[in-house]
XYZ file of C-alpha atoms in Angstrom:
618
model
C 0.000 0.000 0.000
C 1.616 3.298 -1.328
C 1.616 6.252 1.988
C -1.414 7.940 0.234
C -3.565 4.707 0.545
C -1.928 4.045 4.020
C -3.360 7.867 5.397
C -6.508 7.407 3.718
C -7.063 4.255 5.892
C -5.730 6.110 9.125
C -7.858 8.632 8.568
C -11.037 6.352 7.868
C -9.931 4.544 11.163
C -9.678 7.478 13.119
C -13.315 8.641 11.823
C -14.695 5.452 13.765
C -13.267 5.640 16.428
C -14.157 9.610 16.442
C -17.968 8.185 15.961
C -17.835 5.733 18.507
C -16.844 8.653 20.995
C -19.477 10.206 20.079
C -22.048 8.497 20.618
C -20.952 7.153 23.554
C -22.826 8.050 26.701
C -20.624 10.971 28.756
C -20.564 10.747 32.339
C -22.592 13.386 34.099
C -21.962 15.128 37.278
C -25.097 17.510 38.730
C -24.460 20.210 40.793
C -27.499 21.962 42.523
C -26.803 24.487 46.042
C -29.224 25.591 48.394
C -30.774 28.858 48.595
C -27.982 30.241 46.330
C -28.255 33.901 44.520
C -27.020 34.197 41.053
C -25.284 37.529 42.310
C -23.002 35.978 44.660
C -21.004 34.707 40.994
C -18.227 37.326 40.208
C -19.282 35.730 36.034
C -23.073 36.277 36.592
C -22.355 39.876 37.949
C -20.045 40.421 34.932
C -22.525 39.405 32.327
C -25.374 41.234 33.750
C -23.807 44.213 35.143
C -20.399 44.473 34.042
C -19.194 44.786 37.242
C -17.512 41.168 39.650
C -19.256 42.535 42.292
C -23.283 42.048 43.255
C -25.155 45.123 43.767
C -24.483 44.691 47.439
C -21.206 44.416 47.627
C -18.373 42.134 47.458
C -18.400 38.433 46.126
C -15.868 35.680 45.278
C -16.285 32.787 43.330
C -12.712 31.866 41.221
C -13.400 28.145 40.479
C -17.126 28.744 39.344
C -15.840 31.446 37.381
C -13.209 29.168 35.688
C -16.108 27.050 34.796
C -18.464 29.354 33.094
C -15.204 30.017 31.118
C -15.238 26.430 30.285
C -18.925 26.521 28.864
C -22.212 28.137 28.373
C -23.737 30.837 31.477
C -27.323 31.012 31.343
C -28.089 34.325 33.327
C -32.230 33.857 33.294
C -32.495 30.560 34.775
C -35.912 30.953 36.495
C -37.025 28.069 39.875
C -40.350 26.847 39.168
C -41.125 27.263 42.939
C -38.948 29.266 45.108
C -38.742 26.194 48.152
C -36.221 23.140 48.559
C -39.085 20.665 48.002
C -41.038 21.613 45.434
C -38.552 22.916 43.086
C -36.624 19.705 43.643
C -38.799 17.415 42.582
C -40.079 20.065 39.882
C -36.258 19.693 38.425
C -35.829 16.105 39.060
C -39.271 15.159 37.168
C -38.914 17.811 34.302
C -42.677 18.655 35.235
C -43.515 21.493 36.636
C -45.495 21.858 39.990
C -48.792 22.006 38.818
C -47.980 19.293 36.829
C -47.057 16.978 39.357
C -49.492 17.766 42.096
C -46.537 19.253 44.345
C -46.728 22.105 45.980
C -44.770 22.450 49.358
C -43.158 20.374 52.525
C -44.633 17.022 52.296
C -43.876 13.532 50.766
C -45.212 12.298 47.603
C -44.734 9.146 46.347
C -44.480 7.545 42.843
C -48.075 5.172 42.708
C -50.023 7.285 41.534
C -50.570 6.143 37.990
C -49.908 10.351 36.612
C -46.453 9.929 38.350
C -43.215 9.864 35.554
C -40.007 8.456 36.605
C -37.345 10.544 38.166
C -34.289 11.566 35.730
C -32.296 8.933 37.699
C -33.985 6.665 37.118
C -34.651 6.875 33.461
C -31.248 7.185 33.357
C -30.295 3.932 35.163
C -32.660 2.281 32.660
C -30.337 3.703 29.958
C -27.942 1.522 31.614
C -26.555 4.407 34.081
C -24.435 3.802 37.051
C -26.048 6.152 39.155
C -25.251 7.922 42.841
C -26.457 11.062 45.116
C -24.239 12.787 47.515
C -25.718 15.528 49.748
C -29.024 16.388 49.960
C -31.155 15.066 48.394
C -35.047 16.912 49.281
C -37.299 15.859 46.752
C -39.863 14.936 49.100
C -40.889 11.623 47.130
C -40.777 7.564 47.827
C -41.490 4.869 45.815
C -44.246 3.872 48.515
C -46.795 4.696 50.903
C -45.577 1.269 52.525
C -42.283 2.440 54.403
C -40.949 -1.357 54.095
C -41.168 -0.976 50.845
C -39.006 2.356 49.656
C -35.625 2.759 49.667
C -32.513 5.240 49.200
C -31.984 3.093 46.158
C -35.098 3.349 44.633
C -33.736 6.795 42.805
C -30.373 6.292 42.669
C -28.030 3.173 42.791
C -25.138 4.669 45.336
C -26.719 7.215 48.085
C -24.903 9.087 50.592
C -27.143 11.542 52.185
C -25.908 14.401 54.588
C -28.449 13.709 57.228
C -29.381 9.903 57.446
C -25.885 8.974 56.552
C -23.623 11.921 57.565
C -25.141 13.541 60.659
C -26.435 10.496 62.163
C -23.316 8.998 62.182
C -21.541 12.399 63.595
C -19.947 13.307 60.251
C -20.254 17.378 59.896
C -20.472 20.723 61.944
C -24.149 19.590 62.547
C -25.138 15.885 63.415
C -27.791 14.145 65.056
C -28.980 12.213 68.128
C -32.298 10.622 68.768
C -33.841 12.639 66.014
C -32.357 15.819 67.411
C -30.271 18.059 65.977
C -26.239 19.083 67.924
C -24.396 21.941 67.393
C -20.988 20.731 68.630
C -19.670 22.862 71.478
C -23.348 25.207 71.066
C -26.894 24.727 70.761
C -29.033 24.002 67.334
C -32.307 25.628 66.034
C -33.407 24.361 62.750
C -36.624 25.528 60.656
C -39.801 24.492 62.611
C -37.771 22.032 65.171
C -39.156 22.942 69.072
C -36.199 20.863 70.196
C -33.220 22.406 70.569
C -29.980 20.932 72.088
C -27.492 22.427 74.640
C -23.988 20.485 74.032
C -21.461 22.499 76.600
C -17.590 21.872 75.828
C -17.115 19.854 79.014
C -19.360 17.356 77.140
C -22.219 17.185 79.228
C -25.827 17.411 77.018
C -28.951 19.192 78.120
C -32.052 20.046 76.015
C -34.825 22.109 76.438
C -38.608 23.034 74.501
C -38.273 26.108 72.855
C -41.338 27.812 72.012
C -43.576 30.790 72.477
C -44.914 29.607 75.662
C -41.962 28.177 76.996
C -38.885 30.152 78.060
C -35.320 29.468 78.728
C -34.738 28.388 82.009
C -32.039 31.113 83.645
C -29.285 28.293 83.890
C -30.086 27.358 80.311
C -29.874 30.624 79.030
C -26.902 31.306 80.530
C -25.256 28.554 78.039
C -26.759 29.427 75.334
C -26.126 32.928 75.626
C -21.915 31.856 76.120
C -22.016 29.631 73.324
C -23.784 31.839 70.857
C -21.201 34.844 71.824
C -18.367 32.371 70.769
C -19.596 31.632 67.658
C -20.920 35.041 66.510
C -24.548 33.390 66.284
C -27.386 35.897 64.424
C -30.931 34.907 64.784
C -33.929 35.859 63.350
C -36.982 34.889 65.684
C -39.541 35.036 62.619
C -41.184 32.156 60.873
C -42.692 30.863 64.006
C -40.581 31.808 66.463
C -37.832 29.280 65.334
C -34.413 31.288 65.658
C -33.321 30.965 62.000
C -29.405 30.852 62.477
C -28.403 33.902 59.682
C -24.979 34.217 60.510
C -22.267 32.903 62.650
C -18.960 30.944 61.762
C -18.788 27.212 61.757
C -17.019 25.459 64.644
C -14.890 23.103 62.128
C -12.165 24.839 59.388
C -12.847 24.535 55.809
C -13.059 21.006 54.352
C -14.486 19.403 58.000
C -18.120 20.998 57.710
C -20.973 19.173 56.410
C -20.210 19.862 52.789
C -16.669 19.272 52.932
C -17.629 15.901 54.204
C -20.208 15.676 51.370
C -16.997 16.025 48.457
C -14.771 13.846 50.567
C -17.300 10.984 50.067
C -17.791 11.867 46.308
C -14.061 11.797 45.854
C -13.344 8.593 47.925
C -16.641 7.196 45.208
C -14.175 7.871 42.226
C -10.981 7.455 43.397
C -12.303 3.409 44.685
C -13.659 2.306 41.165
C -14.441 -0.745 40.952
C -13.256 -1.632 44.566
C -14.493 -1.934 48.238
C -13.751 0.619 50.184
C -15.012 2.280 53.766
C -17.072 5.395 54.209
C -16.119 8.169 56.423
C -18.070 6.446 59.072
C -16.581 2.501 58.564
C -19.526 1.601 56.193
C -17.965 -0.853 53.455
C -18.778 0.183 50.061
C -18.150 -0.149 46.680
C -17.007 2.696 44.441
C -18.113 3.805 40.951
C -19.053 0.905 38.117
C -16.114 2.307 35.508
C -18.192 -0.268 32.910
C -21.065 1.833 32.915
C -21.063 5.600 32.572
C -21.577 7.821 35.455
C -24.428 9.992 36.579
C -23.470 11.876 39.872
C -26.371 14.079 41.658
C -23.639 16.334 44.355
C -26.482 18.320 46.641
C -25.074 20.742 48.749
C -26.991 22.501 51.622
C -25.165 25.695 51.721
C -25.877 28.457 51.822
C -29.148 27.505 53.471
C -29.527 28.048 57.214
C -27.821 28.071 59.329
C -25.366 30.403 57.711
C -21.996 29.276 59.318
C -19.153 29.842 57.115
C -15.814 28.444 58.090
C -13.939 31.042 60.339
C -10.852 31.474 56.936
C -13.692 32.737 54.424
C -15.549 34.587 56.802
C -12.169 36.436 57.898
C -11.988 38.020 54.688
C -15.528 38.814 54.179
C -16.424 40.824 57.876
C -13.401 42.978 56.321
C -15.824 44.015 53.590
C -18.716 46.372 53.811
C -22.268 45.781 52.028
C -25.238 47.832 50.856
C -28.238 46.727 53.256
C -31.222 46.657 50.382
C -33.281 49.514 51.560
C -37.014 49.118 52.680
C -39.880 51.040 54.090
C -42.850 49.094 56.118
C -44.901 52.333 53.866
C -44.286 49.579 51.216
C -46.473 47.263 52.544
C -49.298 49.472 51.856
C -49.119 48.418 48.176
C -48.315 44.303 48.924
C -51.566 42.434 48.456
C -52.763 40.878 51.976
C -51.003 37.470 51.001
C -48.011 38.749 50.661
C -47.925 40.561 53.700
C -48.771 37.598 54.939
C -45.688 36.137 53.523
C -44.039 39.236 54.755
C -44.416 38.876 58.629
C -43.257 35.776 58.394
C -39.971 36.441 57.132
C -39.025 40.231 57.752
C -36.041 40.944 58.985
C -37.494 44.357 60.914
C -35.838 42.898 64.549
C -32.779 43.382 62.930
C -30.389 46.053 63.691
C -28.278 47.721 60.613
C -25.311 46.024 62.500
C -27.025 42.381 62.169
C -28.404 42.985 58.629
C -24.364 43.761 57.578
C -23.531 40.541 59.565
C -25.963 38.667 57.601
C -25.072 39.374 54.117
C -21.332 38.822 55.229
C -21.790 35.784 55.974
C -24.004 34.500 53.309
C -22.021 35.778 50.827
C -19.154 34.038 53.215
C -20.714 31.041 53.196
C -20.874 30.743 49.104
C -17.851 31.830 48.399
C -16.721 28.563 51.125
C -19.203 27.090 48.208
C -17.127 28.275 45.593
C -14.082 26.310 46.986
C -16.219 22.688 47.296
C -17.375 23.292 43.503
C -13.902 23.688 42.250
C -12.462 20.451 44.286
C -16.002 18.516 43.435
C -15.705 19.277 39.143
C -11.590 18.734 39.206
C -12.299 15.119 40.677
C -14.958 14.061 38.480
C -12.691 15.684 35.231
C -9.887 13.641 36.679
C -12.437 10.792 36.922
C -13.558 11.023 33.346
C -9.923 11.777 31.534
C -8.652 8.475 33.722
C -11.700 6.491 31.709
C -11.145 7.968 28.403
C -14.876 9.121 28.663
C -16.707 12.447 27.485
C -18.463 14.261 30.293
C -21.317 17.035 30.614
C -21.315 19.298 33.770
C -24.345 20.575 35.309
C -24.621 23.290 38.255
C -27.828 24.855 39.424
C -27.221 27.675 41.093
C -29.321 27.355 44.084
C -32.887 25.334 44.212
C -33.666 28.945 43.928
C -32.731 32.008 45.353
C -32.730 34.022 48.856
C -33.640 37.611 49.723
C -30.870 39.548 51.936
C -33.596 42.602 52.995
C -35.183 42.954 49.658
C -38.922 43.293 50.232
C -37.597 43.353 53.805
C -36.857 39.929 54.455
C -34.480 37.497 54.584
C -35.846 34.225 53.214
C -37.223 32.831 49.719
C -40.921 31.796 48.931
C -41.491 34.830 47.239
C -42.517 35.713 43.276
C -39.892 38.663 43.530
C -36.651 38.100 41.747
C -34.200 37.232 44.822
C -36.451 34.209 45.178
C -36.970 32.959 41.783
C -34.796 34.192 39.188
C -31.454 32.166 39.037
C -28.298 30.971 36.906
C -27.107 27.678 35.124
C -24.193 26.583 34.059
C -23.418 23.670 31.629
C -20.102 22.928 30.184
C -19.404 19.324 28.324
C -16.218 18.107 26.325
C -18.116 18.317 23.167
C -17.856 22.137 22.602
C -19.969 21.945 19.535
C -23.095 21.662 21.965
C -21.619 23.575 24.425
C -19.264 26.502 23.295
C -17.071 28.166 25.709
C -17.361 31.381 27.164
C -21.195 31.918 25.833
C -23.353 33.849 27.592
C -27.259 33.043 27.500
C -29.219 35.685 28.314
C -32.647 34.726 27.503
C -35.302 32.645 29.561
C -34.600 29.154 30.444
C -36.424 27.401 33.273
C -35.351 24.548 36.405
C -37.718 21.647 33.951
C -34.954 21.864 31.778
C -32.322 20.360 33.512
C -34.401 16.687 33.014
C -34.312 16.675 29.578
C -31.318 18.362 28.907
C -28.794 15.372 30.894
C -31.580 12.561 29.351
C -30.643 14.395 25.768
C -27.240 14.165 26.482
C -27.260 10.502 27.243
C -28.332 10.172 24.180
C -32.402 9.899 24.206
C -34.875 11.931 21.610
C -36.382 14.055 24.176
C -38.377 14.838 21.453
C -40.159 11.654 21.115
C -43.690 11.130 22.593
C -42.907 8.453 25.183
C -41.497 11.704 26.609
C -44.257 13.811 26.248
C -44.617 14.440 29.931
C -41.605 16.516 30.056
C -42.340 20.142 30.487
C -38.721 21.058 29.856
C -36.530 21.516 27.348
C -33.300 20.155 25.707
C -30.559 22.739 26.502
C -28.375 22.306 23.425
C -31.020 23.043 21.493
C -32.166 26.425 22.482
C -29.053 27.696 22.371
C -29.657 27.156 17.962
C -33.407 26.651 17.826
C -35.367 29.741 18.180
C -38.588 27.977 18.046
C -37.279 26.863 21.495
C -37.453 30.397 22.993
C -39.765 31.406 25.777
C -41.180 34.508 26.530
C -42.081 34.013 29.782
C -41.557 31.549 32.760
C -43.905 30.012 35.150
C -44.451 28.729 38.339
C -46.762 27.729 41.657
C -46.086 27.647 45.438
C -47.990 26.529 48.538
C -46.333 27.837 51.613
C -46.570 30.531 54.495
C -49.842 32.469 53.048
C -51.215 29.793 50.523
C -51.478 28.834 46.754
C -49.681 31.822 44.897
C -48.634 31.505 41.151
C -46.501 33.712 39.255
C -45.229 34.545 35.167
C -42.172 36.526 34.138
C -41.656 38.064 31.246
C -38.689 41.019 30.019
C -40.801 43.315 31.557
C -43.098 42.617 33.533
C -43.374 40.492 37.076
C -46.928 39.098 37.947
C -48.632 37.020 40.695
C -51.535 36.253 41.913
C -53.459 33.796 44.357
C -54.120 30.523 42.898
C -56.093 28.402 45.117
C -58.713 29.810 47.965
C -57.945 26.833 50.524
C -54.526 25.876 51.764
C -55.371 22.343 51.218
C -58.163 20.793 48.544
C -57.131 17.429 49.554
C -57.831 17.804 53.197
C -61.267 18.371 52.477
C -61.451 15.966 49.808
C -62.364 18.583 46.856
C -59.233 18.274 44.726
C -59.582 20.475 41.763
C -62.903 22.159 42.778
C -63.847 24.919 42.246
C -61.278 24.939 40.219
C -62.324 28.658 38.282
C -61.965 30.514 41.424
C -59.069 32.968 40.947
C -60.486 33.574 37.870
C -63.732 34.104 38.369
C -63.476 35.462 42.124
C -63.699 39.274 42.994
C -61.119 41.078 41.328
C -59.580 42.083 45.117
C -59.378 38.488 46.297
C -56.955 37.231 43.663
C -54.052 39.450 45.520
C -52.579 40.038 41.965
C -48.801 41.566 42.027
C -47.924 43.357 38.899
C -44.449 45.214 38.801
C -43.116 47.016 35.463
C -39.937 45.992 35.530
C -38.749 48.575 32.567
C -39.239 51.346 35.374
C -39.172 49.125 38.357
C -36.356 46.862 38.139
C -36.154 46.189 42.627
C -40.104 45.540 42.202
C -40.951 47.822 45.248
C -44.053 49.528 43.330
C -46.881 47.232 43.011
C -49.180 48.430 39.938
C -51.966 45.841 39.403
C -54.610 48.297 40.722
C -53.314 51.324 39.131
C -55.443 52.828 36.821
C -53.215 52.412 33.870
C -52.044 49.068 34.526
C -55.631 47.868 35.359
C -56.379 45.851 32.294
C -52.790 44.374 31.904
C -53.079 43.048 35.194
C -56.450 41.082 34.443
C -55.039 40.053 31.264
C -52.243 38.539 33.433
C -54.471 36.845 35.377
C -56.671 35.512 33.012
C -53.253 34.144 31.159
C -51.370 32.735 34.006
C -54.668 31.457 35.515
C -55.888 29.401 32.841
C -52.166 27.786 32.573
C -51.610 26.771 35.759
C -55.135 26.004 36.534
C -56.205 24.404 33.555
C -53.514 23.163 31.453
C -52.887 19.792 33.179
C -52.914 20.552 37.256
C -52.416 17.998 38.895
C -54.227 17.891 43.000
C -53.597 15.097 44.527
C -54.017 13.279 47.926
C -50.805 11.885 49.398
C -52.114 9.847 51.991
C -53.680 7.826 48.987
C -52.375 5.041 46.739
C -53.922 6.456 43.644
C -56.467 9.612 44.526
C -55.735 12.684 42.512
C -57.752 14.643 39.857
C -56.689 16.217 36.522
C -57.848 19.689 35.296
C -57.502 20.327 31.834
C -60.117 22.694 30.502
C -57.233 24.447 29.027
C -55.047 22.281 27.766
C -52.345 23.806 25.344
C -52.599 27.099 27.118
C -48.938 26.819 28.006
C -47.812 27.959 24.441
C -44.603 30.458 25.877
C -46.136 33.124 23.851
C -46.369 36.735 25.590
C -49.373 37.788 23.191
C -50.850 40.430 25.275
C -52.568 43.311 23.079
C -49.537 46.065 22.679
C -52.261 48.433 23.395
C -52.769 47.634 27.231
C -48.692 47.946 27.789
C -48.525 51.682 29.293
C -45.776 53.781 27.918
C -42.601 55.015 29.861
């Protein structure tokens, strides 16, 4: 063979073997923090404002930063519910609330015959080694029978931060008897009475914190030395609970919870194929290198209690923040459910002082982040280049987002933009699908994650057997512009009741969805089902903020005179989507008792196609 014919079979060789990469299954590795703000990214702040630092002040975040270099930033990633369960499951599904009858705190479980299969464990099916590190919060089992469900059910390999880490006294926070320890201090978590007193000379004491019962003197003498040492900030809203909002952790960097969280995904890869023991002497086996790899890595910062490590909170007390300003003469314009929302989770007890502490630390605590992300992606990279295997990177910046004094409080649940309007980031060895360095700047939504990885492993999202999927493909709307939205949706059910909301460029809307907490308590699941459209105009509490004039959304217009009819054409829009286009209400407690409303069905059509004529001028 002459060296013309020789290249020309090279060449065809190397073409196969090019093919065979590519359509071989990458590994993927999920990253999704708790309570995160975009604006806590130096690269988000860039590409929206130019600037590395939020509107508040000071941020850090060089590993995160590397990676948007690395891959595509999508700056408009909106939460389809603004609260650790329902947006969890929402992104884990690909549905979106309404769709899958979830609304708040609670457990749902997959018999219902409406319920779809978890990306995990479609994934697994596409022959997947699969594993979940973290926290987890979905709120679903496989079964009302507790015998019967399992950590495996969802993903082959779990290692949660509670039931495995905590329990077992792994972390700055772990557990005994169903209580929660502070080591050396005392504990408060969201909506626990129980809180533990664990003095340094090792002796443990707990008392029943709640409205009607008060500190004992001796009691409160600990907990007033203990919270002194660690620079503990509480805010007794939200039921009287003492919300830990700032403090520094009693273990360095690397020894919290999280840091414990990346050890165990590390140790995962590092023992492929091979027994090894868990921080805690469980005897495992590490990641199946003949299948590829799909890793869900959940952190819980920066979600209460916000306790960075003492070396990233050093640098941030040095740095001073813009407190968001607010006026309670705001309130006057809130409809009553959101003041509702609003008394729950002000921040008005607050001193300036304690506000500045606050923000510190969050923005402390995410930077800490920052640092876990970087030492989480270079493992798995080192994972995948060690296997000769393509890869696809997912991080969700926050289940959604968290308010630091805007709309005066310091919390998320809200429609407002702290609570629901996040950032992605995707980067993948095939640049082609994901080019480097691009900024996204249009509206993508938290049901796209689902079908984005499932697209990625290689399945036609497209295909009807997928037709449940309210999401879509990321790859393709970066090209496809039939893929573009022009608004994003959503639907929460906590602290003041049912509230929906839509965003578009420029406007923010929301309105009451639902006029009982709870249909299935009563047993009425979708009745009355017209009722926030068809109720007095005042009871719908509609929000309406022009965002083209109104970018902090302090000014609520729905009732103004000029922005009367725009409002009711949001409502009559947003209403017949989320309460007629599919909704799902459904009784937990039940094997199979739910109801489907779909007197609208196909309303969800991403179109903004309001007459121009009842958008005011500005």
């Amino acid at each position: 063979m002459n060296k013309l014919g020789f290249t020309f079979v090279l060449a065809c060789v190397w073409g196969m073997v090019a093919n065979v990469m590519a359509e071989k299954q990458p590994n993927i590795l999920w990253i999704i923090t708790d309570d995160q703000r975009a604006d806590s990214l130096e690269c988000y702040n860039r590409a929206t404002t130019g600037k590395n630092e939020s509107y508040l002040g000071y941020v850090s975040s060089p590993n995160v930063d590397a990676l948007a270099k690395e891959g595509v930033l999508f700056t408009k990633a909106v939460c389809n519910s603004p609260m650790c369960t329902p947006s969890r499951g929402s992104m884990q599904s690909g549905r979106y609330p309404h769709r899958r009858g979830q609304y708040r705190w609670g457990t749902t479980h997959q018999m219902p015959d409406f319920v779809k299969p978890m990306v995990s464990q479609t994934l697994r099916d596409k022959g997947y080694g699969t594993a979940v590190f973290g926290k987890t919060g979905w709120g679903t089992v496989n079964s009302l029978n507790k015998k019967e469900n399992s950590p495996a059910d969802f993903y082959d390999f779990t290692i949660n931060f509670a039931s495995d880490l905590q329990r077992n006294g792994v972390g700055d926070i772990f557990t005994s008897g169903g209580k929660y320890i502070f080591p050396h201090g005392i504990f408060t978590p969201e909506f626990m009475k129980e809180t533990i007193i664990h003095p340094q000379d090792g002796k443990m004491e707990y008392y029943k914190q709640d409205r009607h019962n008060p500190l004992p003197e001796r009691d409160l003498a600990i907990k007033d030395r203990v919270e002194e040492e660690f620079d503990i900030l509480r805010s007794y809203t939200r039921l009287n609970t003492g919300l830990i909002l700032g403090g520094v952790n009693p273990y360095p960097a690397g020894e919290t919870i999280d840091g414990h969280v990346v050890r165990e995904m590390k140790n995962y890869l590092k023992n492929a194929d091979k027994s090894y023991q868990t921080s805690w002497g469980k005897k495992v086996k590490g990641a199946d290198t003949s299948k590829p790899l799909f890793i869900n890595l959940g952190f819980t910062l920066p979600h209460t209690p916000v306790i960075p490590p003492k070396v990233f909170r050093d640098v941030f007390r040095k740095k001073k923040y813009r407190i968001p300003e607010f006026s309670t003469d705001e309130l006057s314009n809130f409809p009553p459910q959101l003041v509702i929302m609003y008394n729950e989770c002000k921040t008005d007890q607050l001193t300036e002082e304690e506000k500045h502490q606050a923000i510190q630390d969050y923005y402390a605590f995410c930077a800490y982040g920052d640092a876990l992300i970087g030492e989480s992606v270079e493992a798995f990279k080192e994972y995948c280049e060690k296997q000769g295997e393509e890869y696809l990177i997912v991080y969700t910046v926050g289940d959604h987002g968290w308010h630091l004094g805007e709309q005066g409080m310091m919390a998320k649940f809200g429609p407002w933009t702290q609570s629901i309007m996040d950032a992605a980031i995707i980067v993948s060895s095939d640049k082609e699908k994901y080019p480097a360095g691009k900024i996204h700047d249009e509206f993508v939504e938290f049901v796209d994650f689902a079908p984005t990885m499932l697209a990625a492993a290689g399945e036609d999202v497209s295909d009807p057997k997928y037709g449940y999927l309210d999401g879509y493909d990321l790859a393709e709307v970066l090209t496809d512009e039939e893929l573009k939205r022009e608004y994003a949706i959503g639907e929460l059910n906590v602290i003041c009741g049912h509230r929906g909301f839509m965003r578009t460029e420029e406007f923010a809307f929301s309105m009451r969805t639902r006029d009982k907490w709870d249909h299935s308590r009563v047993g009425d699941l979708n009745s009355d089902i017209m009722w926030a459209l068809d109720c007095e105009r005042p009871k719908a509490d509609m929000a309406l903020y022009d965002l083209r004039v109104d970018p902090l959304e302090k000014n609520n217009v729905a009732d103004a005179k000029e922005y009367r009819e725009l409002a009711d054409w949001f409502r009559q829009k947003l209403g017949t989507i989320l309460l007629g286009d599919g909704r799902v209400e459904c009784d937990w407690s039940k094997p199979n008792s739910y109801s489907i409303s779909n007197f609208a069905g196909g309303a969800d059509d991403k179109k903004f196609d309001v007459p121009p004529e009842l958008i005011p001028e500005v």
